[in-house]
Tab-separated table of C-alpha atoms in Angstrom:
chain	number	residue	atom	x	y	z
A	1	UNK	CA	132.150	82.333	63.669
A	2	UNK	CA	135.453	82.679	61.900
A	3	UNK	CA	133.345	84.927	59.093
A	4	UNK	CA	132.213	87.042	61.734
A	5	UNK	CA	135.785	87.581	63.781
A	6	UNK	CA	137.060	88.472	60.401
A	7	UNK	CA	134.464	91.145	59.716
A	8	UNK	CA	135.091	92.253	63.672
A	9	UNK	CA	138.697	92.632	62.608
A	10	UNK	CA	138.460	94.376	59.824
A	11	UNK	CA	137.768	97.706	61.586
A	12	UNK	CA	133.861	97.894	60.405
A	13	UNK	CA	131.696	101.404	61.414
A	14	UNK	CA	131.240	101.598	65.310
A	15	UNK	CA	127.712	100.655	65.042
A	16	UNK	CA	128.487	97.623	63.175
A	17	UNK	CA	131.061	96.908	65.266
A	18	UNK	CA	128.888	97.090	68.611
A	19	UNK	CA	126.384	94.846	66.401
A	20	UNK	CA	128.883	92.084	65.177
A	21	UNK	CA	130.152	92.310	69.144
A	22	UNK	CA	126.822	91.660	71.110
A	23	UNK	CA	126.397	88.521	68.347
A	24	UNK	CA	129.977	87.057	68.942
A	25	UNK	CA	129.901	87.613	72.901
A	26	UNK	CA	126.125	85.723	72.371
A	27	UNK	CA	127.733	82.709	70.564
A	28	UNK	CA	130.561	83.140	73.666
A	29	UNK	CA	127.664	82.055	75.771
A	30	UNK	CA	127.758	85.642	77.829
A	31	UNK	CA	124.634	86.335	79.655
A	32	UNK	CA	122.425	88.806	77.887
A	33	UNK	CA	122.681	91.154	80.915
A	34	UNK	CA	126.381	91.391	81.334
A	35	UNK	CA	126.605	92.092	77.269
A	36	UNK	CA	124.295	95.381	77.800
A	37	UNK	CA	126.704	96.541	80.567
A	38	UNK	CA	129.757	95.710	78.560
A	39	UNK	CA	128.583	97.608	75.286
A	40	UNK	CA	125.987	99.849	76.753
A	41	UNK	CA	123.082	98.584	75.078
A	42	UNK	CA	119.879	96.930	75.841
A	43	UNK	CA	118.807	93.222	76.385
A	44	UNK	CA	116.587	93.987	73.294
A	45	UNK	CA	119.158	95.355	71.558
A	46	UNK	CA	121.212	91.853	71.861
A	47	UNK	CA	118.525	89.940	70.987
A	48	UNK	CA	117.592	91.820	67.852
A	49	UNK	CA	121.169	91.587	66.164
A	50	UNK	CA	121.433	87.984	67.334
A	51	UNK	CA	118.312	86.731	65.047
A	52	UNK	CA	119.193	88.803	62.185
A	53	UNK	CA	122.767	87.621	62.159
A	54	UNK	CA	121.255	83.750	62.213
A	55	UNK	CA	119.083	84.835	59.355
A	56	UNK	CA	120.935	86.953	57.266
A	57	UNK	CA	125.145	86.633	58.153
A	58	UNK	CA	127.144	89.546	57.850
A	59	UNK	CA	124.895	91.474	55.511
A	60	UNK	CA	122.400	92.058	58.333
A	61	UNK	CA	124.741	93.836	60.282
A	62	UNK	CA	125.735	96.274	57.827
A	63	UNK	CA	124.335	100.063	58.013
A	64	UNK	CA	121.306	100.300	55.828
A	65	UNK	CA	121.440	104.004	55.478
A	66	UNK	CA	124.870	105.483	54.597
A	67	UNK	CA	125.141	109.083	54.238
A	68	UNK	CA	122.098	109.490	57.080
A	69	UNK	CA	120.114	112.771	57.445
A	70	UNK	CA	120.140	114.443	60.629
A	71	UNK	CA	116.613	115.342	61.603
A	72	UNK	CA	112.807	113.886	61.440
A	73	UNK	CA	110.315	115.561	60.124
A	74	UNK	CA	106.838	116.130	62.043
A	75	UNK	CA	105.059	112.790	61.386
A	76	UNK	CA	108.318	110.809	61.975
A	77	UNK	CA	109.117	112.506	65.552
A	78	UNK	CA	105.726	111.467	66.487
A	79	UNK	CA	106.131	107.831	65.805
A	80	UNK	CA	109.019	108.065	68.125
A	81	UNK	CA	107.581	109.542	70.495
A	82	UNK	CA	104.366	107.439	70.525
A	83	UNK	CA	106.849	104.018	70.267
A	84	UNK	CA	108.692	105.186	73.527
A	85	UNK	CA	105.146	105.609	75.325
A	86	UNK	CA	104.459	102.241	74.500
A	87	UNK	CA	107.559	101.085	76.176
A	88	UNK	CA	108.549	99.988	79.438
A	89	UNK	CA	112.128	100.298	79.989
A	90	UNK	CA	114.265	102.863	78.040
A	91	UNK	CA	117.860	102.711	76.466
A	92	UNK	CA	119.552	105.646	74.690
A	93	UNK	CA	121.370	103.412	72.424
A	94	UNK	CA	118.074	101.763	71.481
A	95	UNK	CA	116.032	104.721	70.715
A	96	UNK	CA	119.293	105.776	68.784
A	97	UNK	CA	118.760	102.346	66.529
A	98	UNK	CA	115.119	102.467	65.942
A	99	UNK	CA	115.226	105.909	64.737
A	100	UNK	CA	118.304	104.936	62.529
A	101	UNK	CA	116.597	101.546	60.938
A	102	UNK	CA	113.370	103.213	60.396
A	103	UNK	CA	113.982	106.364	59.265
A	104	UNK	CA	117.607	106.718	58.551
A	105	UNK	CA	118.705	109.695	60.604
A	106	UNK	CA	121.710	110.018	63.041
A	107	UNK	CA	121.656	113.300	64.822
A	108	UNK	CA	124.811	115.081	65.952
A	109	UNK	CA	124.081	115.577	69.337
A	110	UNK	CA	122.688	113.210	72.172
A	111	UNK	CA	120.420	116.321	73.197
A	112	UNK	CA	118.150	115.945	70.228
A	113	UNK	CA	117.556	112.586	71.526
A	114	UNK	CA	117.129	113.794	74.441
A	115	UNK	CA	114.536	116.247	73.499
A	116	UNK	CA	112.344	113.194	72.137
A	117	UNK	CA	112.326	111.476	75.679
A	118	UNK	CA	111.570	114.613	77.050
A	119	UNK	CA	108.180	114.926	74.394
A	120	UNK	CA	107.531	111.589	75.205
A	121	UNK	CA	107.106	112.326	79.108
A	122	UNK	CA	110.405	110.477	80.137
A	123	UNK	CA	112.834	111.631	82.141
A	124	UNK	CA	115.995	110.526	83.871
A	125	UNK	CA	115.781	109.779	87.529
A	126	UNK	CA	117.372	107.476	90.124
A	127	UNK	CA	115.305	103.572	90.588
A	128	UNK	CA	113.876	103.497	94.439
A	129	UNK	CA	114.235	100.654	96.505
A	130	UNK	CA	111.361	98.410	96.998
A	131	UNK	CA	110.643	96.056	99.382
A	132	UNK	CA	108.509	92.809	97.630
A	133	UNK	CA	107.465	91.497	101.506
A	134	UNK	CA	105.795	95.197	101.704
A	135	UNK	CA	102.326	94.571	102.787
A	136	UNK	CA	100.222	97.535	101.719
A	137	UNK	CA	97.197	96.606	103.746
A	138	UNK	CA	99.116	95.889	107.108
A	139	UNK	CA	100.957	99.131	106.604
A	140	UNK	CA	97.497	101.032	106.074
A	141	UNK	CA	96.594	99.336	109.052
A	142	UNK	CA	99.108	99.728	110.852
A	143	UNK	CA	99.192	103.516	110.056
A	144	UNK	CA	95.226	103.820	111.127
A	145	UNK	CA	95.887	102.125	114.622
A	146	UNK	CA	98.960	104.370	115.066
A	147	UNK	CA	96.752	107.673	114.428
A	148	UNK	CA	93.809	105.987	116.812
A	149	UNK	CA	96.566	105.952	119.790
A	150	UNK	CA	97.856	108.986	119.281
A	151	UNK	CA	93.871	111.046	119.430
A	152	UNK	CA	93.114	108.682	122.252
A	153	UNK	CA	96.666	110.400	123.974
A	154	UNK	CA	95.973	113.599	122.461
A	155	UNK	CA	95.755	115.579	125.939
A	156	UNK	CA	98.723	114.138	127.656
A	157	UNK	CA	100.637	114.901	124.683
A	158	UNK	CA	99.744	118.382	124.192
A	159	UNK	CA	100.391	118.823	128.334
A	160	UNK	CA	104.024	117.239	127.906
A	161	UNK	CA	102.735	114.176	130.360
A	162	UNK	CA	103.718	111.986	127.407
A	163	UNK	CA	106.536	112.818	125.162
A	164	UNK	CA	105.940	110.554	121.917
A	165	UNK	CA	109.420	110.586	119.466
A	166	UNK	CA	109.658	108.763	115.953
A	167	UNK	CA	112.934	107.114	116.002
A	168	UNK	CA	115.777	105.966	113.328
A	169	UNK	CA	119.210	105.276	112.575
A	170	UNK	CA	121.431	106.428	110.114
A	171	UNK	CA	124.790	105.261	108.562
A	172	UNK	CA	126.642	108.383	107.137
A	173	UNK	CA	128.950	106.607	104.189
A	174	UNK	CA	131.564	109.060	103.481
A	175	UNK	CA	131.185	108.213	99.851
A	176	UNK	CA	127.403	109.366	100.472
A	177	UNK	CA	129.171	113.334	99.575
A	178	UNK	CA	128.966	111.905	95.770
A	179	UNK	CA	125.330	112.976	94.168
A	180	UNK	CA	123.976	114.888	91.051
A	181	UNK	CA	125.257	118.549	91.447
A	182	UNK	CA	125.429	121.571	89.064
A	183	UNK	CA	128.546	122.065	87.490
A	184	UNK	CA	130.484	123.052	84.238
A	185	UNK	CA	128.818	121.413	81.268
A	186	UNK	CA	133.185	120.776	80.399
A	187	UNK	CA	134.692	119.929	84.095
A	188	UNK	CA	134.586	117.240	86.592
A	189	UNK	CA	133.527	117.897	89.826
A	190	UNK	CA	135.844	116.065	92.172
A	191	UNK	CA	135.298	115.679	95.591
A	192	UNK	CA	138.168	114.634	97.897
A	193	UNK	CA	137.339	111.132	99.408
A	194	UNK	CA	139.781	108.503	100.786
A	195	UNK	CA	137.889	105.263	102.106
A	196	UNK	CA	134.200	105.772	100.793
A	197	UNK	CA	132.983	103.506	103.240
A	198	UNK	CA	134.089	105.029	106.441
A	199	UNK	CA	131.064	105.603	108.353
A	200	UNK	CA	129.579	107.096	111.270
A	201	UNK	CA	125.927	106.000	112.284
A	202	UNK	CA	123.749	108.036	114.241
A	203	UNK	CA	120.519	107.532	116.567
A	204	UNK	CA	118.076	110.542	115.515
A	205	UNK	CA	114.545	111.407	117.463
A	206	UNK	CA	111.892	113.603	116.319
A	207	UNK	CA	109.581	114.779	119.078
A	208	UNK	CA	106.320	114.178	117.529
A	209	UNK	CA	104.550	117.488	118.637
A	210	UNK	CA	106.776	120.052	118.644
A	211	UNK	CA	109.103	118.476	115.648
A	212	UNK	CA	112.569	118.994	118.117
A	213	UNK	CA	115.003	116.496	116.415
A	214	UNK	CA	117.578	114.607	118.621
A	215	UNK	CA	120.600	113.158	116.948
A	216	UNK	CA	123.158	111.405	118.733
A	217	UNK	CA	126.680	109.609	117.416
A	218	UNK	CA	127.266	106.158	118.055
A	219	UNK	CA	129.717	103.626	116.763
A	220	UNK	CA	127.344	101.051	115.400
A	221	UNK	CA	123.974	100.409	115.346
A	222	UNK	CA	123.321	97.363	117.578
A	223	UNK	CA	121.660	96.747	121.357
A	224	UNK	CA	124.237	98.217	123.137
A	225	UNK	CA	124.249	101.728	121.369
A	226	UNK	CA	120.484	101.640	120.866
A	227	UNK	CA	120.278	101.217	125.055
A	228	UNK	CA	122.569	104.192	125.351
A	229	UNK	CA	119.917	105.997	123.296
A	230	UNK	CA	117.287	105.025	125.511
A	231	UNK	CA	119.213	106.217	128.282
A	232	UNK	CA	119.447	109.279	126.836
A	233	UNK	CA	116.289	110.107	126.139
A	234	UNK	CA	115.435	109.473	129.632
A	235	UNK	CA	118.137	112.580	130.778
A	236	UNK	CA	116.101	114.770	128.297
A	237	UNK	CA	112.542	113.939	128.934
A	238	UNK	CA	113.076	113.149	132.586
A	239	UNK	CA	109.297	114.340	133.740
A	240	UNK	CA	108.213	112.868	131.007
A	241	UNK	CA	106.887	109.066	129.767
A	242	UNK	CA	108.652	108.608	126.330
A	243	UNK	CA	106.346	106.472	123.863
A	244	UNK	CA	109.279	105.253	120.901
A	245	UNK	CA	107.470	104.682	117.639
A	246	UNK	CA	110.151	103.159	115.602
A	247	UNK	CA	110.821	99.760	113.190
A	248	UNK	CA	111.411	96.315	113.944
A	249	UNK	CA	114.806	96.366	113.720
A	250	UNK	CA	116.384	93.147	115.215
A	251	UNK	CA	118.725	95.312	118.160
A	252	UNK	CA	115.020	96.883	118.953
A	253	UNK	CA	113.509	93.696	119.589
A	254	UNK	CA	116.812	92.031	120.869
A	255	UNK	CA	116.825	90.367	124.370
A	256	UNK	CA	118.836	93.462	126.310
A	257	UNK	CA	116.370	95.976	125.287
A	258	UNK	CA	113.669	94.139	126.474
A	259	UNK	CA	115.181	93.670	129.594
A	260	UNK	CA	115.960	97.303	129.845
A	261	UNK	CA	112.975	98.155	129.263
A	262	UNK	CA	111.651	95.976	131.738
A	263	UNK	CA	113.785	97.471	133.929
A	264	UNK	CA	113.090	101.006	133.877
A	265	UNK	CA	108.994	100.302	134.046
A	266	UNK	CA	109.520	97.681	136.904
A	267	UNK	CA	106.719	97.898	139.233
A	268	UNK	CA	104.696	100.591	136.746
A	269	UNK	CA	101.419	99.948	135.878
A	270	UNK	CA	101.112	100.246	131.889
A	271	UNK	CA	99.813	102.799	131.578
A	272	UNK	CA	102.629	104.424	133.915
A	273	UNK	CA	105.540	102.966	131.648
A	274	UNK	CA	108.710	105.284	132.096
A	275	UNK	CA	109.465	104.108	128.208
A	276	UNK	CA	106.264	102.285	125.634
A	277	UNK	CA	107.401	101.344	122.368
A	278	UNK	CA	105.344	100.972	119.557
A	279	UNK	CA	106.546	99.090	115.809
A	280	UNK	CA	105.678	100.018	112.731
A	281	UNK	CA	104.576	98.056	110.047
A	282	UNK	CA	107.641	96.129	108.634
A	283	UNK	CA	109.270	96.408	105.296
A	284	UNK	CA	108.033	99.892	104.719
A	285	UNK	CA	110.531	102.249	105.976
A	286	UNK	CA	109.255	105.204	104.349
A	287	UNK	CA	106.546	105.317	107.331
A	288	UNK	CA	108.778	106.313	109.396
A	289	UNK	CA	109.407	110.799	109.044
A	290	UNK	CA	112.780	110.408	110.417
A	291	UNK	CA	113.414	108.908	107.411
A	292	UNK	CA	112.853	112.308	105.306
A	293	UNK	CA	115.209	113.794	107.136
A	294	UNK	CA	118.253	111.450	106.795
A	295	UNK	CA	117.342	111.855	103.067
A	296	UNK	CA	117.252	115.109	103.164
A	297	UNK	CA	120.083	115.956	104.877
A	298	UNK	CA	122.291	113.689	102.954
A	299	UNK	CA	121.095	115.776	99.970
A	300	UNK	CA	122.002	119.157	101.937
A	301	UNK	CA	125.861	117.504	102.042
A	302	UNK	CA	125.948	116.374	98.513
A	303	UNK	CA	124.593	120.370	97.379
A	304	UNK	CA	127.273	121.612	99.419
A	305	UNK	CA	130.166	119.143	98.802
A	306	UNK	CA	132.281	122.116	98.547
A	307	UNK	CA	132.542	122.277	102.271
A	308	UNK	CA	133.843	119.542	103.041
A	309	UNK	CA	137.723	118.348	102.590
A	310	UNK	CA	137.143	115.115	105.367
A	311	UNK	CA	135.033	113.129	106.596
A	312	UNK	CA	135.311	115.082	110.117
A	313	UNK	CA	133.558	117.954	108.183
A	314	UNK	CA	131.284	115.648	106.274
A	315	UNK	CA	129.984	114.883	109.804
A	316	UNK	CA	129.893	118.209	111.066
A	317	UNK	CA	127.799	119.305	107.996
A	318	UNK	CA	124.995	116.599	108.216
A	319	UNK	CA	124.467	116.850	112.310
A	320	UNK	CA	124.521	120.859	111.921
A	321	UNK	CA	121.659	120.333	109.479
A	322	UNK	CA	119.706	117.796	111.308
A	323	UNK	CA	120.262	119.657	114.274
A	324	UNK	CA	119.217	123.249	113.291
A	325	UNK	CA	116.516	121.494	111.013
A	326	UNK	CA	117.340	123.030	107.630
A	327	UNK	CA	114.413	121.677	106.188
A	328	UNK	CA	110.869	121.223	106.476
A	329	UNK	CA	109.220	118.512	108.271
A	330	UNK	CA	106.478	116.637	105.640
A	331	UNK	CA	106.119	113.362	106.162
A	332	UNK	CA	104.837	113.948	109.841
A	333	UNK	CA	101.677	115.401	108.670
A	334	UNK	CA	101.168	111.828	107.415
A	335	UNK	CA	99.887	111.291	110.404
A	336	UNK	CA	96.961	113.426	110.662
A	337	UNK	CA	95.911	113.952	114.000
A	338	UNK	CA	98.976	115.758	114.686
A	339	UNK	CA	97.582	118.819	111.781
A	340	UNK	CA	94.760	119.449	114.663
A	341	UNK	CA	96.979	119.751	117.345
A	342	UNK	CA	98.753	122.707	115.904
């Protein structure tokens, strides 16, 4: 230990350095997760420099190559690119490594390296959420009982007897403004924002057959506001029966909605419901098309961050575009029985 804070010390090459630092914060007892954050490196990484310190001391930490060339030729570039295929997760300062061990070449510029995740059919993009309760084959059932109710209502729907919405909430961070935008390669792009995670959330309805979307403010999303929704709906359908296809949220399944809704189809047969709601299949919100358009509109905000000084006009910028549907509706034609109504 004392052999290696004296090599630390002694102001070694950076990529010594980072080596002789993911081996003494190992011997620290740091988990090998927090080290990659720290340094920027991979798990892999840590665990690589560890073994060769334990078999070889200092020495093994030491450059191999000194005076490295800066490019690959042809049969070298494609045993990069062939070792990142065979990978699952990818680290820049990894592929940096291997190429430098095996070959002895540093380039100049990250792009280069770049370039070789590019030939190797990787790209950078944001990780998606993912629910591990998901149930694929209740969802695809789910979906398939949804699409049977909607051709069996197929004529009052078309009349505008039965007005059937997809329902969802959103809540609008104010730090949501922040995104990937196009800017000068040699400038930040700032974007005034003083709490991040003020927020507004909104009620949103799209009316399944003609694709009108309804948004509405509300100060939380809970029983209360989602009853106020309800109500609403009611003032703008009010010749109308509403069928709500929406999640099972627990303020949608909570003990004052059902008594609301018990209350407005008091004394109605079922099939003469004032308001029907039907779930969809839980953990998988991206059933829902309402969905798509919170996402999308969020990423109208970000493109046009340049609008907006507050959150006020943060606000005003997402329900303008939800409202005035700058977008197109996809998702909807998920559920096919509504491409053969049009």
């Amino acid at each position: 230990m004392e052999e290696l804070i004296d090599f630390i010390q002694g102001n070694p090459d950076p990529r010594e350095l980072k080596r002789a630092l993911a081996v003494q914060m190992v011997m620290q007892n740091y988990i090998y997760s927090d080290i990659g954050k720290i340094l920027g490196v991979s798990v892999g990484f840590v665990n690589k420099w560890k073994y060769i310190f334990v078999e070889q001391g200092i020495t093994g930490l030491l450059l191999k190559h000194k005076g490295s060339k800066g490019y690959l030729n042809c049969v070298q570039r494609s045993c990069v690119i062939e070792w990142l295929k065979h990978k699952n997760y990818w680290h820049l300062a990894e592929l940096k490594e291997y190429i430098e061990d095996t070959f002895g070449v540093v380039f100049e510029s990250n792009q280069s390296y770049y370039e070789l995740f590019k030939q190797a059919s990787i790209s950078w993009k944001k990780t998606q959420k993912k629910n591990p309760n998901k149930d694929p084959e209740l969802v695809g059932g789910k979906k398939t009982e949804i699409i049977a109710w909607l051709d069996a209502h197929q004529r009052k729907i078309v009349s505008g007897e039965m007005v059937v919405l997809f329902e969802d909430e959103c809540h609008l961070l104010w730090g949501d403004i922040c995104g990937y935008v196009w800017g000068n390669t040699s400038e930040r792009i700032e974007v005034p924002v003083r709490n991040e995670k003020q927020r507004q959330t909104y009620f949103g309805a799209l009316y399944y057959y003609t694709q009108e979307f309804l948004i509405k403010p509300y100060e939380k999303g809970n029983s209360q506001c989602a009853r106020a929704f309800l109500e609403y709906l009611l003032t703008q359908y009010p010749k109308s029966r509403i069928t709500l296809i929406w999640d099972g949220a627990s303020y949608h399944r909570s003990a004052e909605i059902r008594e609301y809704l018990n209350l407005v189809n008091k004394g109605l047969a079922q099939d003469e419901w004032k308001i029907t709601c039907i779930r969809f299949a839980p953990n998988a919100p991206e059933q829902n098309p309402v969905e798509d358009i919170w996402l999308q509109a969020k990423k109208f905000v970000r493109e046009f961050y340049h609008l907006c000084n507050s959150f006020t006009s943060v606000k005003r910028l997402f329900k303008l575009v939800t409202h005035h549907q700058i977008f197109n509706f996809q998702k909807i034609f998920m559920y096919d029985s509504f491409s053969r109504m049009i």
